[in-house]
């Protein structure tokens, strides 16, 4: 449709007017953006006339998130009120609908979920001393009846972090779980039970996905911690994790 044709349909024009991303008129809430936020929103009482101010992840600035922003603004007005039982329930409900709407917009854009990180690191499961594939198979068999599906790799990060993420296969376009284990575990001094411990922990993140609480995502909730302790070498692994791993990471960083 060209400009002339548009004149015949004024309503089309109207629909094209962009909504301000800096203010939710419906709720009188001003909005700021933070590029570091991903799956978290915040609010304060710093808006105009003591109204709430909402802080959203930068990517929510675009027009397709306008309705989601109104939901978030509604959340902000309740989040700053007294936390009565009723209010807490309402906050939780709005927040859950808000994240659902975000996922919907992303799905419409062809982006599966926020947890999907586009760039795929090389997947290397054979380390200098330990083969993660082997350890994963044992953990999977023992604790998940061999039903867990994921890929596993030694991490390139030097921070000593092990983590779970959802990636997209560049060839098939399918999403898969990826477990990344800190190289600090790929040492001769690392016993099998320690690697199996961290692998089990990351596997649990697949079996017990994070839940949305009233303020933030609950990653290591009560149920997660209960399950984590079912690992028979839990105490031994924790001891190794606290006492030996930091030293291995120090050595690792020196080598770089
Ligand atoms: Zn964890």
Short mmCIF file of C-alpha atoms and ligand atoms in Angstrom, two decimals:
data_model
loop_
_atom_site.label_atom_id
_atom_site.label_comp_id
_atom_site.label_asym_id
_atom_site.label_seq_id
_atom_site.Cartn_x
_atom_site.Cartn_y
_atom_site.Cartn_z
CA UNK A 1 0.00 0.00 0.00
CA UNK A 2 1.47 3.39 -0.97
CA UNK A 3 0.95 6.72 0.79
CA UNK A 4 -1.99 7.78 -1.34
CA UNK A 5 -3.90 4.63 -0.65
CA UNK A 6 -3.17 5.06 3.03
CA UNK A 7 -5.01 8.41 2.98
CA UNK A 8 -8.16 6.48 2.16
CA UNK A 9 -7.73 4.38 5.23
CA UNK A 10 -6.93 6.76 8.08
CA UNK A 11 -7.16 3.93 10.58
CA UNK A 12 -4.10 2.35 8.99
CA UNK A 13 -2.19 5.52 9.62
CA UNK A 14 -3.27 5.51 13.23
CA UNK A 15 -2.02 2.02 13.76
CA UNK A 16 1.36 3.10 12.53
CA UNK A 17 1.86 5.68 15.25
CA UNK A 18 4.40 4.21 17.58
CA UNK A 19 3.74 4.05 21.29
CA UNK A 20 6.27 5.74 23.51
CA UNK A 21 8.53 3.10 24.99
CA UNK A 22 9.30 5.42 27.91
CA UNK A 23 5.87 5.65 29.45
CA UNK A 24 2.91 3.37 30.04
CA UNK A 25 -0.07 5.73 29.72
CA UNK A 26 -2.45 3.11 30.95
CA UNK A 27 -0.70 2.84 34.30
CA UNK A 28 1.12 6.22 34.48
CA UNK A 29 4.40 4.45 34.87
CA UNK A 30 7.66 5.74 33.42
CA UNK A 31 10.05 3.23 31.94
CA UNK A 32 13.82 3.06 31.81
CA UNK A 33 15.92 0.42 30.07
CA UNK A 34 18.97 -1.53 31.08
CA UNK A 35 21.02 -3.48 28.55
CA UNK A 36 22.37 -5.85 31.17
CA UNK A 37 18.96 -7.15 32.18
CA UNK A 38 17.75 -10.24 30.37
CA UNK A 39 15.17 -12.17 32.29
CA UNK A 40 14.56 -9.73 35.08
CA UNK A 41 12.56 -6.55 35.59
CA UNK A 42 12.76 -3.99 38.36
CA UNK A 43 10.80 -1.08 39.72
CA UNK A 44 11.21 1.81 42.11
CA UNK A 45 9.14 4.74 43.38
CA UNK A 46 11.25 7.23 41.43
CA UNK A 47 8.70 8.06 38.72
CA UNK A 48 6.85 11.34 38.27
CA UNK A 49 4.74 12.45 41.27
CA UNK A 50 6.01 9.45 43.20
CA UNK A 51 4.56 7.08 40.63
CA UNK A 52 6.45 3.87 39.92
CA UNK A 53 9.35 3.75 37.56
CA UNK A 54 9.93 0.53 35.71
CA UNK A 55 13.31 -0.79 34.59
CA UNK A 56 13.12 -3.23 31.70
CA UNK A 57 15.66 -5.11 29.60
CA UNK A 58 16.76 -3.05 26.60
CA UNK A 59 15.29 -5.45 24.05
CA UNK A 60 11.76 -4.71 25.31
CA UNK A 61 11.95 -1.20 23.89
CA UNK A 62 10.59 -2.17 20.48
CA UNK A 63 6.94 -1.73 19.50
CA UNK A 64 5.99 -5.38 19.58
CA UNK A 65 6.50 -5.36 23.35
CA UNK A 66 4.09 -2.44 23.94
CA UNK A 67 1.37 -4.61 25.47
CA UNK A 68 3.90 -6.50 27.56
CA UNK A 69 5.20 -3.16 28.84
CA UNK A 70 1.70 -2.25 30.02
CA UNK A 71 1.56 -5.52 31.93
CA UNK A 72 4.94 -4.81 33.49
CA UNK A 73 3.74 -1.32 34.42
CA UNK A 74 0.71 -2.84 36.10
CA UNK A 75 3.06 -5.16 37.97
CA UNK A 76 5.11 -2.15 39.13
CA UNK A 77 2.09 -0.39 40.65
CA UNK A 78 1.28 -3.47 42.73
CA UNK A 79 4.86 -4.43 43.48
CA UNK A 80 5.40 -1.15 45.34
CA UNK A 81 2.38 -1.67 47.56
CA UNK A 82 2.24 -3.46 50.87
CA UNK A 83 2.88 -7.18 50.45
CA UNK A 84 -0.42 -8.61 51.63
CA UNK A 85 -1.27 -12.21 50.76
CA UNK A 86 -3.70 -10.96 48.13
CA UNK A 87 -1.25 -8.52 46.64
CA UNK A 88 1.50 -11.14 46.49
CA UNK A 89 -0.78 -13.49 44.57
CA UNK A 90 -1.73 -10.70 42.18
CA UNK A 91 1.92 -9.77 41.59
CA UNK A 92 2.79 -13.36 40.85
CA UNK A 93 -0.09 -13.69 38.39
CA UNK A 94 0.74 -10.49 36.49
CA UNK A 95 4.41 -11.40 36.34
CA UNK A 96 3.71 -14.86 35.03
CA UNK A 97 1.42 -13.42 32.33
CA UNK A 98 4.05 -10.81 31.53
CA UNK A 99 6.79 -13.40 30.87
CA UNK A 100 4.34 -15.49 28.89
CA UNK A 101 3.64 -12.48 26.69
CA UNK A 102 7.37 -11.91 26.24
CA UNK A 103 7.86 -15.51 25.16
CA UNK A 104 4.92 -15.13 22.79
CA UNK A 105 6.44 -12.07 21.10
CA UNK A 106 9.78 -13.84 20.82
CA UNK A 107 8.11 -16.93 19.40
CA UNK A 108 6.36 -14.78 16.79
CA UNK A 109 9.73 -13.38 15.86
CA UNK A 110 11.01 -16.91 15.48
CA UNK A 111 13.09 -16.79 18.65
CA UNK A 112 12.25 -19.80 20.77
CA UNK A 113 13.12 -18.54 24.20
CA UNK A 114 15.30 -16.09 26.02
CA UNK A 115 17.50 -18.85 27.25
CA UNK A 116 18.52 -19.65 23.72
CA UNK A 117 21.93 -18.20 23.09
CA UNK A 118 22.64 -17.91 19.41
CA UNK A 119 26.36 -18.42 19.34
CA UNK A 120 27.29 -22.04 19.75
CA UNK A 121 30.67 -22.84 21.27
CA UNK A 122 32.61 -25.86 20.03
CA UNK A 123 31.45 -28.90 21.96
CA UNK A 124 34.41 -30.77 23.37
CA UNK A 125 33.69 -33.53 25.82
CA UNK A 126 37.09 -35.20 25.88
CA UNK A 127 39.39 -33.33 28.24
CA UNK A 128 43.04 -33.77 29.08
CA UNK A 129 42.21 -36.10 31.94
CA UNK A 130 38.49 -36.80 31.87
CA UNK A 131 35.83 -37.67 29.33
CA UNK A 132 32.60 -35.85 30.14
CA UNK A 133 30.50 -38.04 27.83
CA UNK A 134 31.43 -41.06 29.93
CA UNK A 135 30.64 -39.35 33.21
CA UNK A 136 27.37 -37.98 31.91
CA UNK A 137 26.32 -41.45 30.74
CA UNK A 138 26.96 -42.84 34.23
CA UNK A 139 25.06 -40.01 35.94
CA UNK A 140 22.20 -40.24 33.47
CA UNK A 141 21.90 -43.99 33.97
CA UNK A 142 22.09 -43.83 37.77
CA UNK A 143 19.86 -40.84 38.48
CA UNK A 144 17.66 -40.28 35.44
CA UNK A 145 17.07 -43.81 34.08
CA UNK A 146 19.12 -42.80 31.07
CA UNK A 147 16.29 -40.50 29.95
CA UNK A 148 18.03 -37.13 30.07
CA UNK A 149 18.93 -35.73 26.70
CA UNK A 150 21.68 -33.16 26.41
CA UNK A 151 25.14 -32.45 25.11
CA UNK A 152 28.09 -31.79 27.34
CA UNK A 153 31.31 -29.85 26.91
CA UNK A 154 34.28 -28.52 28.78
CA UNK A 155 33.78 -24.78 29.26
CA UNK A 156 36.13 -22.18 27.86
CA UNK A 157 35.39 -19.73 30.62
CA UNK A 158 38.15 -19.16 33.14
CA UNK A 159 35.81 -18.08 35.91
CA UNK A 160 35.44 -21.63 37.15
CA UNK A 161 31.72 -21.66 36.44
CA UNK A 162 29.81 -24.69 35.27
CA UNK A 163 26.41 -23.99 33.77
CA UNK A 164 23.46 -25.20 31.78
CA UNK A 165 22.03 -23.43 28.74
CA UNK A 166 19.72 -24.05 25.85
CA UNK A 167 21.30 -23.76 22.41
CA UNK A 168 20.19 -24.07 18.89
CA UNK A 169 21.74 -26.56 16.54
CA UNK A 170 22.98 -24.46 13.61
CA UNK A 171 22.20 -27.24 11.15
CA UNK A 172 18.83 -28.58 12.23
CA UNK A 173 17.61 -25.42 13.98
CA UNK A 174 16.51 -27.58 16.90
CA UNK A 175 17.07 -26.53 20.49
CA UNK A 176 19.06 -28.69 22.83
CA UNK A 177 20.36 -28.61 26.38
CA UNK A 178 24.03 -27.93 26.76
CA UNK A 179 25.95 -28.56 29.96
CA UNK A 180 29.28 -26.74 30.26
CA UNK A 181 31.69 -27.91 32.91
CA UNK A 182 34.53 -25.78 34.29
CA UNK A 183 37.99 -26.81 33.11
CA UNK A 184 38.96 -26.69 36.77
CA UNK A 185 37.54 -30.20 36.95
CA UNK A 186 39.73 -31.46 34.12
CA UNK A 187 42.70 -32.07 36.40
CA UNK A 188 44.49 -35.22 37.42
CA UNK A 189 43.70 -34.38 41.05
CA UNK A 190 39.97 -34.41 40.35
CA UNK A 191 38.27 -37.62 41.47
CA UNK A 192 35.42 -39.14 39.47
CA UNK A 193 32.90 -38.37 42.24
CA UNK A 194 33.64 -34.64 41.99
CA UNK A 195 33.04 -34.39 38.25
CA UNK A 196 29.99 -36.61 38.55
CA UNK A 197 28.76 -34.25 41.30
CA UNK A 198 28.94 -31.13 39.15
CA UNK A 199 27.52 -33.00 36.13
CA UNK A 200 24.63 -34.21 38.29
CA UNK A 201 24.00 -30.65 39.50
CA UNK A 202 23.80 -29.33 35.94
CA UNK A 203 21.61 -32.28 34.88
CA UNK A 204 19.19 -31.32 37.67
CA UNK A 205 18.74 -27.92 36.03
CA UNK A 206 17.29 -29.74 33.05
CA UNK A 207 15.10 -32.01 35.17
CA UNK A 208 13.98 -29.16 37.48
CA UNK A 209 13.76 -26.02 35.33
CA UNK A 210 13.89 -22.56 36.94
CA UNK A 211 10.59 -21.18 38.20
CA UNK A 212 9.36 -17.62 38.12
CA UNK A 213 8.95 -16.29 41.64
CA UNK A 214 7.25 -12.99 42.53
CA UNK A 215 10.47 -11.03 41.96
CA UNK A 216 13.08 -13.17 40.31
CA UNK A 217 13.70 -16.54 38.78
CA UNK A 218 14.19 -19.30 41.30
CA UNK A 219 17.04 -21.46 40.05
CA UNK A 220 18.20 -23.35 43.12
CA UNK A 221 14.90 -23.73 44.94
CA UNK A 222 14.01 -26.00 47.83
CA UNK A 223 13.12 -28.95 45.62
CA UNK A 224 16.30 -28.53 43.64
CA UNK A 225 18.42 -28.57 46.81
CA UNK A 226 16.58 -31.64 48.11
CA UNK A 227 17.28 -33.52 44.91
CA UNK A 228 20.87 -32.35 44.83
CA UNK A 229 21.52 -34.03 48.18
CA UNK A 230 20.44 -37.38 46.76
CA UNK A 231 23.81 -37.61 45.10
CA UNK A 232 25.65 -40.20 47.19
CA UNK A 233 28.95 -38.32 47.21
CA UNK A 234 27.34 -34.94 47.78
CA UNK A 235 29.46 -34.05 50.85
CA UNK A 236 32.69 -35.27 49.28
CA UNK A 237 32.01 -33.36 46.08
CA UNK A 238 31.16 -30.14 47.99
CA UNK A 239 34.37 -30.46 49.99
CA UNK A 240 36.42 -30.89 46.81
CA UNK A 241 34.55 -28.03 45.15
CA UNK A 242 35.38 -25.68 48.03
CA UNK A 243 38.91 -26.80 48.76
CA UNK A 244 40.56 -27.96 45.53
CA UNK A 245 38.68 -26.35 42.64
CA UNK A 246 39.69 -22.74 43.48
CA UNK A 247 43.35 -23.80 43.44
CA UNK A 248 42.94 -25.55 40.07
CA UNK A 249 41.33 -22.43 38.65
CA UNK A 250 44.23 -20.33 39.86
CA UNK A 251 46.65 -22.66 38.06
CA UNK A 252 44.47 -22.58 34.94
CA UNK A 253 44.48 -18.79 34.80
CA UNK A 254 48.25 -18.59 35.22
CA UNK A 255 48.74 -20.83 32.20
CA UNK A 256 46.69 -18.55 29.93
ZN1 LIG B 1 23.10 -24.51 39.46
#
